[in-house]
Tab-separated table of C-alpha atoms in Angstrom:
chain	number	residue	atom	x	y	z
A	347	MET	CA	-38.048	5.641	1.426
A	348	ASN	CA	-34.562	6.231	0.039
A	349	ASN	CA	-33.493	2.688	0.934
A	350	ILE	CA	-29.837	3.627	1.410
A	351	ARG	CA	-27.325	1.555	3.265
A	352	PRO	CA	-23.539	1.369	3.501
A	353	ALA	CA	-22.267	-1.432	1.312
A	354	ILE	CA	-20.548	-4.161	3.291
A	355	GLY	CA	-16.920	-4.391	2.307
A	356	ALA	CA	-13.344	-3.602	3.231
A	357	VAL	CA	-13.987	0.120	3.740
A	358	SER	CA	-16.991	-0.475	6.003
A	359	LEU	CA	-14.991	-2.937	8.061
A	360	MET	CA	-12.091	-0.511	8.372
A	361	LEU	CA	-14.446	2.205	9.583
A	362	LEU	CA	-15.901	-0.170	12.153
A	363	VAL	CA	-12.634	-1.581	13.421
A	364	PHE	CA	-10.541	1.579	13.498
A	365	GLY	CA	-13.299	4.003	14.443
A	366	PHE	CA	-12.816	6.530	11.648
A	367	ALA	CA	-15.459	9.205	11.156
A	368	PRO	CA	-17.773	8.494	8.171
A	369	ASN	CA	-16.045	11.067	5.941
A	370	ALA	CA	-12.459	10.194	6.938
A	371	LEU	CA	-12.006	8.110	3.794
A	372	ALA	CA	-14.017	6.935	0.823
A	373	THR	CA	-17.179	5.072	1.772
A	374	THR	CA	-19.430	2.973	-0.439
A	375	TYR	CA	-23.199	3.451	-0.242
A	376	ARG	CA	-25.848	1.446	-2.045
A	377	THR	CA	-29.400	2.298	-3.117
A	378	ASN	CA	-32.134	1.027	-5.444
A	379	THR	CA	-34.214	4.191	-5.907
A	380	VAL	CA	-33.895	7.481	-7.795
A	381	ASP	CA	-34.598	9.382	-4.572
A	382	GLY	CA	-31.782	7.469	-2.880
A	383	LEU	CA	-29.393	8.370	-5.698
A	384	ILE	CA	-30.320	12.049	-5.525
A	385	TYR	CA	-29.986	12.064	-1.735
A	386	LEU	CA	-26.508	10.551	-1.887
A	387	LEU	CA	-25.369	12.931	-4.627
A	388	THR	CA	-26.709	15.883	-2.666
A	389	THR	CA	-25.152	14.753	0.613
A	390	TYR	CA	-21.742	13.559	-0.583
A	391	ASN	CA	-21.034	15.602	-3.687
A	392	GLY	CA	-17.410	16.687	-3.794
A	393	LYS	CA	-16.267	13.726	-1.706
A	394	SER	CA	-14.539	10.639	-3.084
A	395	HIS	CA	-17.331	8.239	-2.150
A	396	VAL	CA	-18.863	5.463	-4.235
A	397	ILE	CA	-22.588	5.148	-4.936
A	398	GLU	CA	-23.600	1.640	-5.973
A	399	LEU	CA	-26.917	1.209	-7.783
A	400	GLU	CA	-28.763	-2.072	-7.559
A	401	PRO	CA	-29.842	-3.516	-10.938
A	402	GLY	CA	-32.981	-1.878	-12.321
A	403	ASP	CA	-34.283	1.168	-14.199
A	404	TYR	CA	-33.761	4.609	-12.685
A	405	GLN	CA	-36.230	6.903	-14.448
A	406	LEU	CA	-35.029	10.456	-13.875
A	407	ARG	CA	-37.523	13.297	-13.676
A	408	ASP	CA	-36.984	16.666	-15.348
A	409	SER	CA	-36.039	18.118	-11.977
A	410	ASP	CA	-33.404	15.400	-11.504
A	411	CYS	CA	-31.578	15.973	-14.795
A	412	MET	CA	-29.268	18.814	-15.761
A	413	SER	CA	-31.454	21.817	-16.605
A	414	ASN	CA	-28.866	23.558	-18.861
A	415	GLU	CA	-30.795	26.780	-18.399
A	416	GLY	CA	-28.317	29.556	-17.702
A	417	SER	CA	-26.264	27.435	-15.303
A	418	ILE	CA	-24.978	23.897	-14.884
A	419	GLY	CA	-28.296	22.784	-13.428
A	420	PRO	CA	-29.147	21.015	-10.176
A	421	SER	CA	-26.040	20.808	-8.014
A	422	HIS	CA	-26.717	17.191	-7.073
A	423	LEU	CA	-26.085	16.125	-10.652
A	424	TYR	CA	-22.839	18.027	-10.887
A	425	GLY	CA	-20.751	15.178	-9.534
A	426	ASN	CA	-17.228	16.038	-8.441
A	427	ALA	CA	-14.996	13.247	-7.153
A	428	ILE	CA	-17.853	10.810	-6.645
A	429	THR	CA	-18.208	7.444	-8.444
A	430	ILE	CA	-21.570	6.009	-9.543
A	431	ARG	CA	-21.390	2.258	-10.207
A	432	GLY	CA	-23.996	-0.222	-11.427
A	433	LYS	CA	-24.028	-3.496	-9.506
A	434	GLY	CA	-25.487	-5.661	-12.284
A	435	ALA	CA	-23.574	-8.285	-14.201
A	436	LYS	CA	-23.519	-5.969	-17.246
A	437	PRO	CA	-24.316	-2.305	-18.026
A	438	GLU	CA	-27.758	-3.176	-19.396
A	439	ASP	CA	-28.805	-4.332	-15.922
A	440	THR	CA	-28.656	-0.810	-14.424
A	441	ARG	CA	-30.099	2.008	-16.528
A	442	LEU	CA	-30.126	5.756	-15.921
A	443	ILE	CA	-33.019	6.935	-18.089
A	444	GLY	CA	-33.156	10.643	-18.874
A	445	SER	CA	-36.294	12.727	-19.142
A	446	GLY	CA	-35.788	13.206	-22.875
A	447	VAL	CA	-35.532	16.987	-22.583
A	448	ARG	CA	-32.370	17.456	-20.518
A	449	ARG	CA	-28.833	16.118	-20.195
A	450	ILE	CA	-28.599	13.253	-17.699
A	451	ILE	CA	-25.498	14.216	-15.692
A	452	GLN	CA	-22.583	16.637	-15.688
A	453	LEU	CA	-19.327	15.715	-13.988
A	454	ALA	CA	-16.369	17.781	-12.841
A	455	SER	CA	-13.634	17.152	-15.387
A	456	THR	CA	-12.498	13.499	-15.238
A	457	ALA	CA	-12.694	13.208	-11.435
A	458	GLY	CA	-16.330	12.100	-11.439
A	459	LYS	CA	-16.758	8.494	-12.605
A	460	LEU	CA	-19.506	6.311	-14.060
A	461	GLU	CA	-19.049	2.536	-14.168
A	462	ASN	CA	-21.101	-0.398	-15.488
A	463	LEU	CA	-24.168	1.697	-16.354
A	464	THR	CA	-26.500	2.322	-19.281
A	465	LEU	CA	-27.322	5.970	-19.998
A	466	THR	CA	-30.233	6.568	-22.351
A	467	ASN	CA	-32.764	9.214	-23.420
A	468	GLY	CA	-30.584	12.191	-22.518
A	469	TYR	CA	-30.848	15.437	-24.479
A	470	ALA	CA	-28.542	18.481	-24.435
A	471	LYS	CA	-30.361	21.476	-25.846
A	472	THR	CA	-29.117	24.840	-27.049
A	473	VAL	CA	-29.319	27.625	-24.461
A	474	SER	CA	-28.199	31.110	-25.466
A	475	ASP	CA	-26.300	32.006	-22.282
A	476	GLN	CA	-24.421	28.736	-21.776
A	477	SER	CA	-21.880	27.721	-24.388
A	478	SER	CA	-21.666	24.040	-23.361
A	479	ALA	CA	-25.398	23.441	-22.925
A	480	ASN	CA	-25.759	21.738	-26.311
A	481	ARG	CA	-22.847	19.303	-25.872
A	482	GLY	CA	-23.140	15.770	-24.546
A	483	GLY	CA	-26.713	14.499	-24.476
A	484	ALA	CA	-26.029	11.971	-21.707
A	485	THR	CA	-22.848	13.237	-20.059
A	486	TYR	CA	-20.574	16.260	-19.962
A	487	ASN	CA	-17.060	15.574	-18.614
A	488	GLY	CA	-16.123	12.537	-16.530
A	489	THR	CA	-14.452	9.145	-16.681
A	490	PHE	CA	-16.538	6.219	-17.930
A	491	ARG	CA	-15.759	2.505	-17.696
A	492	ASN	CA	-17.820	-0.308	-19.190
A	493	CYS	CA	-20.832	1.918	-19.876
A	494	LEU	CA	-23.453	1.764	-22.619
A	495	PHE	CA	-24.686	5.014	-24.179
A	496	VAL	CA	-27.759	4.498	-26.343
A	497	GLY	CA	-30.429	6.777	-27.764
A	498	ASN	CA	-29.095	10.148	-26.577
A	499	GLU	CA	-29.220	13.433	-28.496
A	500	ALA	CA	-27.638	16.890	-28.507
A	501	ASP	CA	-28.391	20.089	-30.399
A	502	GLY	CA	-24.715	20.808	-30.977
A	503	TYR	CA	-21.808	18.426	-30.356
A	504	GLY	CA	-21.540	14.867	-29.039
A	505	GLY	CA	-24.890	13.092	-29.050
A	506	ALA	CA	-23.889	11.064	-25.979
A	507	SER	CA	-20.711	12.581	-24.477
A	508	GLY	CA	-19.023	15.961	-24.666
A	509	GLY	CA	-16.490	18.031	-22.776
A	510	ASN	CA	-13.410	16.664	-21.025
A	511	TYR	CA	-13.905	12.909	-20.670
A	512	ASN	CA	-12.075	9.578	-20.785
A	513	ALA	CA	-14.128	6.560	-21.885
A	514	TYR	CA	-12.794	3.001	-21.506
A	515	ASP	CA	-14.437	-0.193	-22.760
A	516	CYS	CA	-17.705	1.582	-23.505
A	517	ARG	CA	-20.336	1.173	-26.221
A	518	TYR	CA	-22.057	4.005	-28.080
A	519	PHE	CA	-25.148	3.065	-30.126
A	520	ASN	CA	-27.856	5.107	-31.872
A	521	ASN	CA	-26.894	8.528	-30.562
A	522	SER	CA	-27.278	11.632	-32.720
A	523	CYS	CA	-26.493	15.340	-33.056
A	524	PRO	CA	-25.295	17.796	-35.720
A	525	ARG	CA	-21.579	17.195	-35.042
A	526	GLY	CA	-20.086	14.004	-33.595
A	527	GLY	CA	-23.008	11.595	-33.453
A	528	ALA	CA	-21.695	9.813	-30.354
A	529	LEU	CA	-18.796	11.859	-28.997
A	530	HIS	CA	-17.143	15.241	-29.223
A	531	GLY	CA	-13.760	16.105	-27.739
A	532	GLY	CA	-12.268	13.972	-24.963
A	533	SER	CA	-10.650	10.559	-25.346
A	534	VAL	CA	-12.116	7.112	-25.942
A	535	TYR	CA	-10.271	3.785	-25.689
A	536	THR	CA	-11.086	0.159	-26.582
A	537	SER	CA	-14.728	1.045	-27.205
A	538	VAL	CA	-17.406	0.326	-29.816
A	539	ILE	CA	-19.011	3.249	-31.665
A	540	SER	CA	-21.822	2.003	-33.895
A	541	ASN	CA	-24.987	3.224	-35.654
A	542	ASN	CA	-24.636	6.837	-34.592
A	543	TYR	CA	-25.684	9.753	-36.806
A	544	ALA	CA	-24.605	13.359	-37.313
A	545	LYS	CA	-24.666	15.947	-40.040
A	546	GLY	CA	-20.879	15.912	-39.744
A	547	GLY	CA	-18.706	13.278	-38.038
A	548	GLY	CA	-21.077	10.342	-37.682
A	549	GLY	CA	-19.269	8.617	-34.827
A	550	ILE	CA	-16.937	11.199	-33.304
A	551	SER	CA	-15.679	14.719	-33.939
A	552	GLY	CA	-12.555	16.138	-32.384
A	553	GLY	CA	-10.987	14.271	-29.499
A	554	TRP	CA	-8.922	11.101	-29.504
A	555	ALA	CA	-9.842	7.464	-30.200
A	556	GLN	CA	-7.499	4.524	-29.646
A	557	ARG	CA	-8.137	0.819	-30.343
A	558	CYS	CA	-11.825	1.484	-31.010
A	559	TYR	CA	-14.236	-0.231	-33.375
A	560	PHE	CA	-16.342	2.019	-35.625
A	561	THR	CA	-19.169	0.538	-37.654
A	562	ASP	CA	-22.307	1.771	-39.460
A	563	ASN	CA	-22.046	5.367	-38.336
A	564	SER	CA	-23.397	7.900	-40.810
A	565	ALA	CA	-22.998	11.588	-41.594
A	566	ASP	CA	-24.205	13.974	-44.265
A	567	THR	CA	-20.659	15.334	-44.583
A	568	THR	CA	-17.247	14.203	-43.323
């Protein structure tokens, strides 16, 4: 069972009272299973809806994660305007766990959003016919708020995040890659980048960081 239900809130009430069609404005859905998450991403991708995840571990299968093999991968994990939000008290309560051999999720520029989530065990590998395949072990593109990125890896750039992204109030721990142990490109604000490793640029390479705290990152070269 996907165990999906509309979240009760102002939007649901507006739909009920004013009789709007389900896709007339942003709707919030809630699930507590990986299959429910995939179903919602498949059904509402490209729409400005919100997917709320109940606290728990969401262990993604290889087929769920971005394949990075000649294309962007499964369309359901190429999130456009959609927001994925953890409903726990803190990011550690709701974890998206990658398969360890593929990137977890790719978003469309900064329109797709991740909030209050942990992303771990993602891996962006080198693929000869896709230039961005080896960038961002957990995420490629997107806007992130209050997320924890831990234990992700990339073959090229940005152990956790790469591409065009904005990260606010996030934490990056123990991510690794050859260039930019945690991040490459993009912008990061009021975040903690700690204990990440790269051959060059232990915490971040390229991009923009403002009011961030860097500690115990390491690199073979600057």
